[in-house]
């Protein structure tokens, strides 16, 4: 499946929360946001169908 980029802007306090979560998970902010989006859209945290 071809992947597309999504660019979004968030307030600084949201960015800091995402950054803290990413640090705790040992992941990037992009990976954390992707997990959140996939979970919200279809309950799929790993991006697999």
N, CA, C, O and CB atoms as a CASP TS submission, in Angstrom:
PFRMAT TS
TARGET T0000
AUTHOR 0000-0000-0000
METHOD Language model
MODEL 1
PARENT N/A
ATOM      1  N   UNK     1       0.847  -1.173   0.000  1.00  0.00           N
ATOM      2  CA  UNK     1       0.000   0.000   0.000  1.00  0.00           C
ATOM      3  C   UNK     1       0.898   1.242   0.000  1.00  0.00           C
ATOM      4  O   UNK     1       1.851   1.336   0.773  1.00  0.00           O
ATOM      5  CB  UNK     1      -0.966  -0.006   1.227  1.00  0.00           C
ATOM      6  N   UNK     2       0.581   2.165  -0.859  1.00  0.00           N
ATOM      7  CA  UNK     2       1.351   3.406  -0.946  1.00  0.00           C
ATOM      8  C   UNK     2       0.992   4.321   0.217  1.00  0.00           C
ATOM      9  O   UNK     2      -0.181   4.470   0.560  1.00  0.00           O
ATOM     10  CB  UNK     2       1.095   4.119  -2.296  1.00  0.00           C
ATOM     11  N   UNK     3       2.000   4.927   0.818  1.00  0.00           N
ATOM     12  CA  UNK     3       1.780   5.824   1.954  1.00  0.00           C
ATOM     13  C   UNK     3       1.872   7.271   1.505  1.00  0.00           C
ATOM     14  O   UNK     3       2.653   7.605   0.614  1.00  0.00           O
ATOM     15  CB  UNK     3       2.797   5.548   3.076  1.00  0.00           C
ATOM     16  N   UNK     4       1.081   8.119   2.120  1.00  0.00           N
ATOM     17  CA  UNK     4       1.047   9.553   1.828  1.00  0.00           C
ATOM     18  C   UNK     4       1.414  10.317   3.085  1.00  0.00           C
ATOM     19  O   UNK     4       1.101   9.887   4.195  1.00  0.00           O
ATOM     20  CB  UNK     4      -0.351   9.994   1.304  1.00  0.00           C
ATOM     21  N   UNK     5       2.069  11.435   2.915  1.00  0.00           N
ATOM     22  CA  UNK     5       2.464  12.284   4.044  1.00  0.00           C
ATOM     23  C   UNK     5       1.297  13.155   4.492  1.00  0.00           C
ATOM     24  O   UNK     5       0.477  13.594   3.685  1.00  0.00           O
ATOM     25  CB  UNK     5       3.672  13.166   3.666  1.00  0.00           C
ATOM     26  N   UNK     6       1.245  13.391   5.797  1.00  0.00           N
ATOM     27  CA  UNK     6       0.282  14.328   6.376  1.00  0.00           C
ATOM     28  C   UNK     6       1.084  15.330   7.193  1.00  0.00           C
ATOM     29  O   UNK     6       1.899  14.951   8.034  1.00  0.00           O
ATOM     30  CB  UNK     6      -0.806  13.589   7.264  1.00  0.00           C
ATOM     31  N   UNK     7       0.848  16.592   6.943  1.00  0.00           N
ATOM     32  CA  UNK     7       1.521  17.648   7.705  1.00  0.00           C
ATOM     33  C   UNK     7       0.460  18.373   8.507  1.00  0.00           C
ATOM     34  O   UNK     7      -0.563  18.790   7.965  1.00  0.00           O
ATOM     35  CB  UNK     7       2.306  18.641   6.769  1.00  0.00           C
ATOM     36  N   UNK     8       0.706  18.521   9.795  1.00  0.00           N
ATOM     37  CA  UNK     8      -0.251  19.216  10.648  1.00  0.00           C
ATOM     38  C   UNK     8       0.494  20.081  11.657  1.00  0.00           C
ATOM     39  O   UNK     8       1.643  19.806  12.006  1.00  0.00           O
ATOM     40  CB  UNK     8      -1.177  18.209  11.370  1.00  0.00           C
ATOM     41  N   UNK     9      -0.161  21.099  12.106  1.00  0.00           N
ATOM     42  CA  UNK     9       0.417  22.004  13.089  1.00  0.00           C
ATOM     43  C   UNK     9      -0.394  21.907  14.366  1.00  0.00           C
ATOM     44  O   UNK     9      -1.624  21.882  14.332  1.00  0.00           O
ATOM     45  CB  UNK     9       0.454  23.465  12.563  1.00  0.00           C
ATOM     46  N   UNK    10       0.303  21.851  15.494  1.00  0.00           N
ATOM     47  CA  UNK    10      -0.366  21.768  16.792  1.00  0.00           C
ATOM     48  C   UNK    10       0.205  22.835  17.717  1.00  0.00           C
ATOM     49  O   UNK    10       1.305  23.346  17.506  1.00  0.00           O
ATOM     50  CB  UNK    10      -0.202  20.351  17.418  1.00  0.00           C
ATOM     51  N   UNK    11      -0.568  23.155  18.740  1.00  0.00           N
ATOM     52  CA  UNK    11      -0.082  24.096  19.745  1.00  0.00           C
ATOM     53  C   UNK    11       1.129  23.501  20.458  1.00  0.00           C
ATOM     54  O   UNK    11       1.307  22.284  20.501  1.00  0.00           O
ATOM     55  CB  UNK    11      -1.199  24.445  20.763  1.00  0.00           C
ATOM     56  N   UNK    12       1.947  24.372  21.009  1.00  0.00           N
ATOM     57  CA  UNK    12       3.186  23.938  21.655  1.00  0.00           C
ATOM     58  C   UNK    12       2.937  22.939  22.780  1.00  0.00           C
ATOM     59  O   UNK    12       3.708  21.994  22.948  1.00  0.00           O
ATOM     60  CB  UNK    12       3.933  25.138  22.198  1.00  0.00           C
ATOM     61  N   UNK    13       1.866  23.139  23.554  1.00  0.00           N
ATOM     62  CA  UNK    13       1.606  22.217  24.664  1.00  0.00           C
ATOM     63  C   UNK    13       1.265  20.809  24.159  1.00  0.00           C
ATOM     64  O   UNK    13       1.638  19.821  24.792  1.00  0.00           O
ATOM     65  CB  UNK    13       0.461  22.752  25.538  1.00  0.00           C
ATOM     66  N   UNK    14       0.568  20.709  23.036  1.00  0.00           N
ATOM     67  CA  UNK    14       0.265  19.400  22.447  1.00  0.00           C
ATOM     68  C   UNK    14       1.543  18.769  21.914  1.00  0.00           C
ATOM     69  O   UNK    14       1.765  17.570  22.085  1.00  0.00           O
ATOM     70  CB  UNK    14      -0.788  19.531  21.314  1.00  0.00           C
ATOM     71  N   UNK    15       2.373  19.564  21.274  1.00  0.00           N
ATOM     72  CA  UNK    15       3.645  19.062  20.762  1.00  0.00           C
ATOM     73  C   UNK    15       4.486  18.488  21.898  1.00  0.00           C
ATOM     74  O   UNK    15       5.071  17.414  21.758  1.00  0.00           O
ATOM     75  CB  UNK    15       4.417  20.181  20.036  1.00  0.00           C
ATOM     76  N   UNK    16       4.548  19.198  23.017  1.00  0.00           N
ATOM     77  CA  UNK    16       5.338  18.730  24.161  1.00  0.00           C
ATOM     78  C   UNK    16       4.786  17.417  24.704  1.00  0.00           C
ATOM     79  O   UNK    16       5.559  16.532  25.071  1.00  0.00           O
ATOM     80  CB  UNK    16       5.358  19.792  25.271  1.00  0.00           C
ATOM     81  N   UNK    17       3.470  17.276  24.761  1.00  0.00           N
ATOM     82  CA  UNK    17       2.869  16.017  25.223  1.00  0.00           C
ATOM     83  C   UNK    17       3.209  14.876  24.271  1.00  0.00           C
ATOM     84  O   UNK    17       3.537  13.772  24.708  1.00  0.00           O
ATOM     85  CB  UNK    17       1.338  16.162  25.349  1.00  0.00           C
ATOM     86  N   UNK    18       3.130  15.146  22.969  1.00  0.00           N
ATOM     87  CA  UNK    18       3.488  14.127  21.982  1.00  0.00           C
ATOM     88  C   UNK    18       4.960  13.754  22.095  1.00  0.00           C
ATOM     89  O   UNK    18       5.322  12.583  21.985  1.00  0.00           O
ATOM     90  CB  UNK    18       3.178  14.620  20.563  1.00  0.00           C
ATOM     91  N   UNK    19       5.802  14.750  22.314  1.00  0.00           N
ATOM     92  CA  UNK    19       7.232  14.507  22.455  1.00  0.00           C
ATOM     93  C   UNK    19       7.522  13.657  23.689  1.00  0.00           C
ATOM     94  O   UNK    19       8.328  12.728  23.624  1.00  0.00           O
ATOM     95  CB  UNK    19       7.993  15.833  22.535  1.00  0.00           C
ATOM     96  N   UNK    20       6.876  13.964  24.809  1.00  0.00           N
ATOM     97  CA  UNK    20       7.063  13.180  26.036  1.00  0.00           C
ATOM     98  C   UNK    20       6.632  11.732  25.820  1.00  0.00           C
ATOM     99  O   UNK    20       7.312  10.806  26.262  1.00  0.00           O
ATOM    100  CB  UNK    20       6.268  13.803  27.206  1.00  0.00           C
ATOM    101  N   UNK    21       5.508  11.539  25.143  1.00  0.00           N
ATOM    102  CA  UNK    21       5.030  10.191  24.849  1.00  0.00           C
ATOM    103  C   UNK    21       6.016   9.453  23.944  1.00  0.00           C
ATOM    104  O   UNK    21       6.300   8.274  24.157  1.00  0.00           O
ATOM    105  CB  UNK    21       3.641  10.244  24.191  1.00  0.00           C
ATOM    106  N   UNK    22       6.527  10.144  22.948  1.00  0.00           N
ATOM    107  CA  UNK    22       7.500   9.535  22.038  1.00  0.00           C
ATOM    108  C   UNK    22       8.756   9.111  22.789  1.00  0.00           C
ATOM    109  O   UNK    22       9.284   8.025  22.548  1.00  0.00           O
ATOM    110  CB  UNK    22       7.865  10.510  20.911  1.00  0.00           C
ATOM    111  N   UNK    23       9.232   9.946  23.684  1.00  0.00           N
ATOM    112  CA  UNK    23      10.422   9.612  24.471  1.00  0.00           C
ATOM    113  C   UNK    23      10.157   8.373  25.318  1.00  0.00           C
ATOM    114  O   UNK    23      10.992   7.470  25.377  1.00  0.00           O
ATOM    115  CB  UNK    23      10.839  10.801  25.371  1.00  0.00           C
ATOM    116  N   UNK    24       8.997   8.326  25.974  1.00  0.00           N
ATOM    117  CA  UNK    24       8.655   7.166  26.815  1.00  0.00           C
ATOM    118  C   UNK    24       8.590   5.884  26.000  1.00  0.00           C
ATOM    119  O   UNK    24       8.955   4.816  26.489  1.00  0.00           O
ATOM    120  CB  UNK    24       7.316   7.395  27.522  1.00  0.00           C
ATOM    121  N   UNK    25       8.124   5.986  24.752  1.00  0.00           N
ATOM    122  CA  UNK    25       7.983   4.810  23.895  1.00  0.00           C
ATOM    123  C   UNK    25       9.267   4.489  23.128  1.00  0.00           C
ATOM    124  O   UNK    25       9.372   3.429  22.512  1.00  0.00           O
ATOM    125  CB  UNK    25       6.844   5.018  22.917  1.00  0.00           C
ATOM    126  N   UNK    26      10.238   5.395  23.162  1.00  0.00           N
ATOM    127  CA  UNK    26      11.445   5.193  22.375  1.00  0.00           C
ATOM    128  C   UNK    26      11.162   5.295  20.886  1.00  0.00           C
ATOM    129  O   UNK    26      11.747   4.573  20.079  1.00  0.00           O
ATOM    130  CB  UNK    26      12.062   3.845  22.694  1.00  0.00           C
ATOM    131  N   UNK    27      10.260   6.200  20.532  1.00  0.00           N
ATOM    132  CA  UNK    27       9.823   6.353  19.145  1.00  0.00           C
ATOM    133  C   UNK    27       9.922   7.819  18.747  1.00  0.00           C
ATOM    134  O   UNK    27      10.249   8.682  19.562  1.00  0.00           O
ATOM    135  CB  UNK    27       8.373   5.829  18.954  1.00  0.00           C
ATOM    136  N   UNK    28       9.635   8.079  17.485  1.00  0.00           N
ATOM    137  CA  UNK    28       9.587   9.463  17.020  1.00  0.00           C
ATOM    138  C   UNK    28       8.175  10.008  17.223  1.00  0.00           C
ATOM    139  O   UNK    28       7.223   9.249  17.406  1.00  0.00           O
ATOM    140  CB  UNK    28      10.011   9.565  15.524  1.00  0.00           C
ATOM    141  N   UNK    29       8.056  11.320  17.188  1.00  0.00           N
ATOM    142  CA  UNK    29       6.737  11.943  17.285  1.00  0.00           C
ATOM    143  C   UNK    29       5.867  11.471  16.122  1.00  0.00           C
ATOM    144  O   UNK    29       4.680  11.205  16.308  1.00  0.00           O
ATOM    145  CB  UNK    29       6.852  13.495  17.290  1.00  0.00           C
ATOM    146  N   UNK    30       6.436  11.365  14.943  1.00  0.00           N
ATOM    147  CA  UNK    30       5.672  10.899  13.778  1.00  0.00           C
ATOM    148  C   UNK    30       5.103   9.505  14.005  1.00  0.00           C
ATOM    149  O   UNK    30       3.956   9.237  13.650  1.00  0.00           O
ATOM    150  CB  UNK    30       6.555  10.901  12.526  1.00  0.00           C
ATOM    151  N   UNK    31       5.896   8.618  14.594  1.00  0.00           N
ATOM    152  CA  UNK    31       5.415   7.265  14.863  1.00  0.00           C
ATOM    153  C   UNK    31       4.269   7.281  15.869  1.00  0.00           C
ATOM    154  O   UNK    31       3.289   6.553  15.713  1.00  0.00           O
ATOM    155  CB  UNK    31       6.557   6.387  15.381  1.00  0.00           C
ATOM    156  N   UNK    32       4.395   8.107  16.894  1.00  0.00           N
ATOM    157  CA  UNK    32       3.345   8.206  17.910  1.00  0.00           C
ATOM    158  C   UNK    32       2.060   8.743  17.291  1.00  0.00           C
ATOM    159  O   UNK    32       0.979   8.206  17.534  1.00  0.00           O
ATOM    160  CB  UNK    32       3.797   9.111  19.076  1.00  0.00           C
ATOM    161  N   UNK    33       2.175   9.790  16.500  1.00  0.00           N
ATOM    162  CA  UNK    33       0.988  10.373  15.863  1.00  0.00           C
ATOM    163  C   UNK    33       0.350   9.364  14.915  1.00  0.00           C
ATOM    164  O   UNK    33      -0.876   9.265  14.857  1.00  0.00           O
ATOM    165  CB  UNK    33       1.356  11.669  15.099  1.00  0.00           C
ATOM    166  N   UNK    34       1.152   8.623  14.181  1.00  0.00           N
ATOM    167  CA  UNK    34       0.618   7.598  13.274  1.00  0.00           C
ATOM    168  C   UNK    34      -0.163   6.555  14.057  1.00  0.00           C
ATOM    169  O   UNK    34      -1.259   6.168  13.650  1.00  0.00           O
ATOM    170  CB  UNK    34       1.757   6.922  12.477  1.00  0.00           C
ATOM    171  N   UNK    35       0.387   6.094  15.179  1.00  0.00           N
ATOM    172  CA  UNK    35      -0.324   5.125  16.023  1.00  0.00           C
ATOM    173  C   UNK    35      -1.673   5.676  16.478  1.00  0.00           C
ATOM    174  O   UNK    35      -2.686   4.977  16.437  1.00  0.00           O
ATOM    175  CB  UNK    35       0.530   4.753  17.247  1.00  0.00           C
ATOM    176  N   UNK    36      -1.674   6.933  16.910  1.00  0.00           N
ATOM    177  CA  UNK    36      -2.908   7.561  17.389  1.00  0.00           C
ATOM    178  C   UNK    36      -3.937   7.641  16.264  1.00  0.00           C
ATOM    179  O   UNK    36      -5.106   7.311  16.462  1.00  0.00           O
ATOM    180  CB  UNK    36      -2.619   8.971  17.950  1.00  0.00           C
ATOM    181  N   UNK    37      -3.504   8.075  15.092  1.00  0.00           N
ATOM    182  CA  UNK    37      -4.422   8.191  13.953  1.00  0.00           C
ATOM    183  C   UNK    37      -4.998   6.829  13.584  1.00  0.00           C
ATOM    184  O   UNK    37      -6.210   6.690  13.419  1.00  0.00           O
ATOM    185  CB  UNK    37      -3.703   8.809  12.737  1.00  0.00           C
ATOM    186  N   UNK    38      -4.136   5.826  13.453  1.00  0.00           N
ATOM    187  CA  UNK    38      -4.615   4.497  13.081  1.00  0.00           C
ATOM    188  C   UNK    38      -5.565   3.935  14.128  1.00  0.00           C
ATOM    189  O   UNK    38      -6.575   3.319  13.786  1.00  0.00           O
ATOM    190  CB  UNK    38      -3.441   3.547  12.882  1.00  0.00           C
ATOM    191  N   UNK    39      -5.252   4.139  15.376  1.00  0.00           N
ATOM    192  CA  UNK    39      -6.119   3.654  16.451  1.00  0.00           C
ATOM    193  C   UNK    39      -7.486   4.330  16.396  1.00  0.00           C
ATOM    194  O   UNK    39      -8.514   3.673  16.555  1.00  0.00           O
ATOM    195  CB  UNK    39      -5.465   3.897  17.819  1.00  0.00           C
ATOM    196  N   UNK    40      -7.496   5.623  16.174  1.00  0.00           N
ATOM    197  CA  UNK    40      -8.761   6.363  16.111  1.00  0.00           C
ATOM    198  C   UNK    40      -9.588   5.985  14.891  1.00  0.00           C
ATOM    199  O   UNK    40     -10.815   5.926  14.968  1.00  0.00           O
ATOM    200  CB  UNK    40      -8.493   7.857  16.099  1.00  0.00           C
ATOM    201  N   UNK    41      -8.934   5.731  13.775  1.00  0.00           N
ATOM    202  CA  UNK    41      -9.665   5.434  12.542  1.00  0.00           C
ATOM    203  C   UNK    41     -10.207   4.014  12.489  1.00  0.00           C
ATOM    204  O   UNK    41     -11.338   3.791  12.058  1.00  0.00           O
ATOM    205  CB  UNK    41      -8.777   5.666  11.359  1.00  0.00           C
ATOM    206  N   UNK    42      -9.396   3.053  12.930  1.00  0.00           N
ATOM    207  CA  UNK    42      -9.855   1.667  12.782  1.00  0.00           C
ATOM    208  C   UNK    42      -9.394   0.739  13.894  1.00  0.00           C
ATOM    209  O   UNK    42      -9.502  -0.479  13.753  1.00  0.00           O
ATOM    210  CB  UNK    42      -9.388   1.124  11.476  1.00  0.00           C
ATOM    211  N   UNK    43      -8.891   1.270  14.979  1.00  0.00           N
ATOM    212  CA  UNK    43      -8.467   0.432  16.088  1.00  0.00           C
ATOM    213  C   UNK    43      -7.214  -0.363  15.804  1.00  0.00           C
ATOM    214  O   UNK    43      -6.857  -1.252  16.577  1.00  0.00           O
ATOM    215  CB  UNK    43      -9.557  -0.493  16.455  1.00  0.00           C
ATOM    216  N   UNK    44      -6.536  -0.059  14.702  1.00  0.00           N
ATOM    217  CA  UNK    44      -5.358  -0.805  14.266  1.00  0.00           C
ATOM    218  C   UNK    44      -4.099  -0.030  14.615  1.00  0.00           C
ATOM    219  O   UNK    44      -3.758   0.931  13.926  1.00  0.00           O
ATOM    220  CB  UNK    44      -5.415  -1.087  12.750  1.00  0.00           C
ATOM    221  N   UNK    45      -3.403  -0.427  15.670  1.00  0.00           N
ATOM    222  CA  UNK    45      -2.234   0.304  16.141  1.00  0.00           C
ATOM    223  C   UNK    45      -0.982   0.008  15.321  1.00  0.00           C
ATOM    224  O   UNK    45      -0.042   0.802  15.339  1.00  0.00           O
ATOM    225  CB  UNK    45      -1.978  -0.022  17.587  1.00  0.00           C
ATOM    226  N   UNK    46      -0.946  -1.106  14.607  1.00  0.00           N
ATOM    227  CA  UNK    46       0.260  -1.487  13.880  1.00  0.00           C
ATOM    228  C   UNK    46       0.203  -1.175  12.390  1.00  0.00           C
ATOM    229  O   UNK    46       1.178  -1.416  11.678  1.00  0.00           O
ATOM    230  CB  UNK    46       0.514  -2.944  14.067  1.00  0.00           C
ATOM    231  N   UNK    47      -0.883  -0.659  11.917  1.00  0.00           N
ATOM    232  CA  UNK    47      -1.002  -0.338  10.505  1.00  0.00           C
ATOM    233  C   UNK    47      -1.247  -1.542   9.624  1.00  0.00           C
ATOM    234  O   UNK    47      -1.133  -1.450   8.402  1.00  0.00           O
ATOM    235  CB  UNK    47       0.219   0.354  10.051  1.00  0.00           C
ATOM    236  N   UNK    48      -1.590  -2.691  10.238  1.00  0.00           N
ATOM    237  CA  UNK    48      -1.851  -3.903   9.478  1.00  0.00           C
ATOM    238  C   UNK    48      -3.343  -4.155   9.423  1.00  0.00           C
ATOM    239  O   UNK    48      -4.064  -3.843  10.370  1.00  0.00           O
ATOM    240  CB  UNK    48      -1.121  -5.107  10.092  1.00  0.00           C
ATOM    241  N   UNK    49      -3.804  -4.708   8.337  1.00  0.00           N
ATOM    242  CA  UNK    49      -5.234  -5.041   8.207  1.00  0.00           C
ATOM    243  C   UNK    49      -5.468  -6.489   8.518  1.00  0.00           C
ATOM    244  O   UNK    49      -6.605  -6.956   8.463  1.00  0.00           O
ATOM    245  CB  UNK    49      -5.750  -4.723   6.803  1.00  0.00           C
TER
END
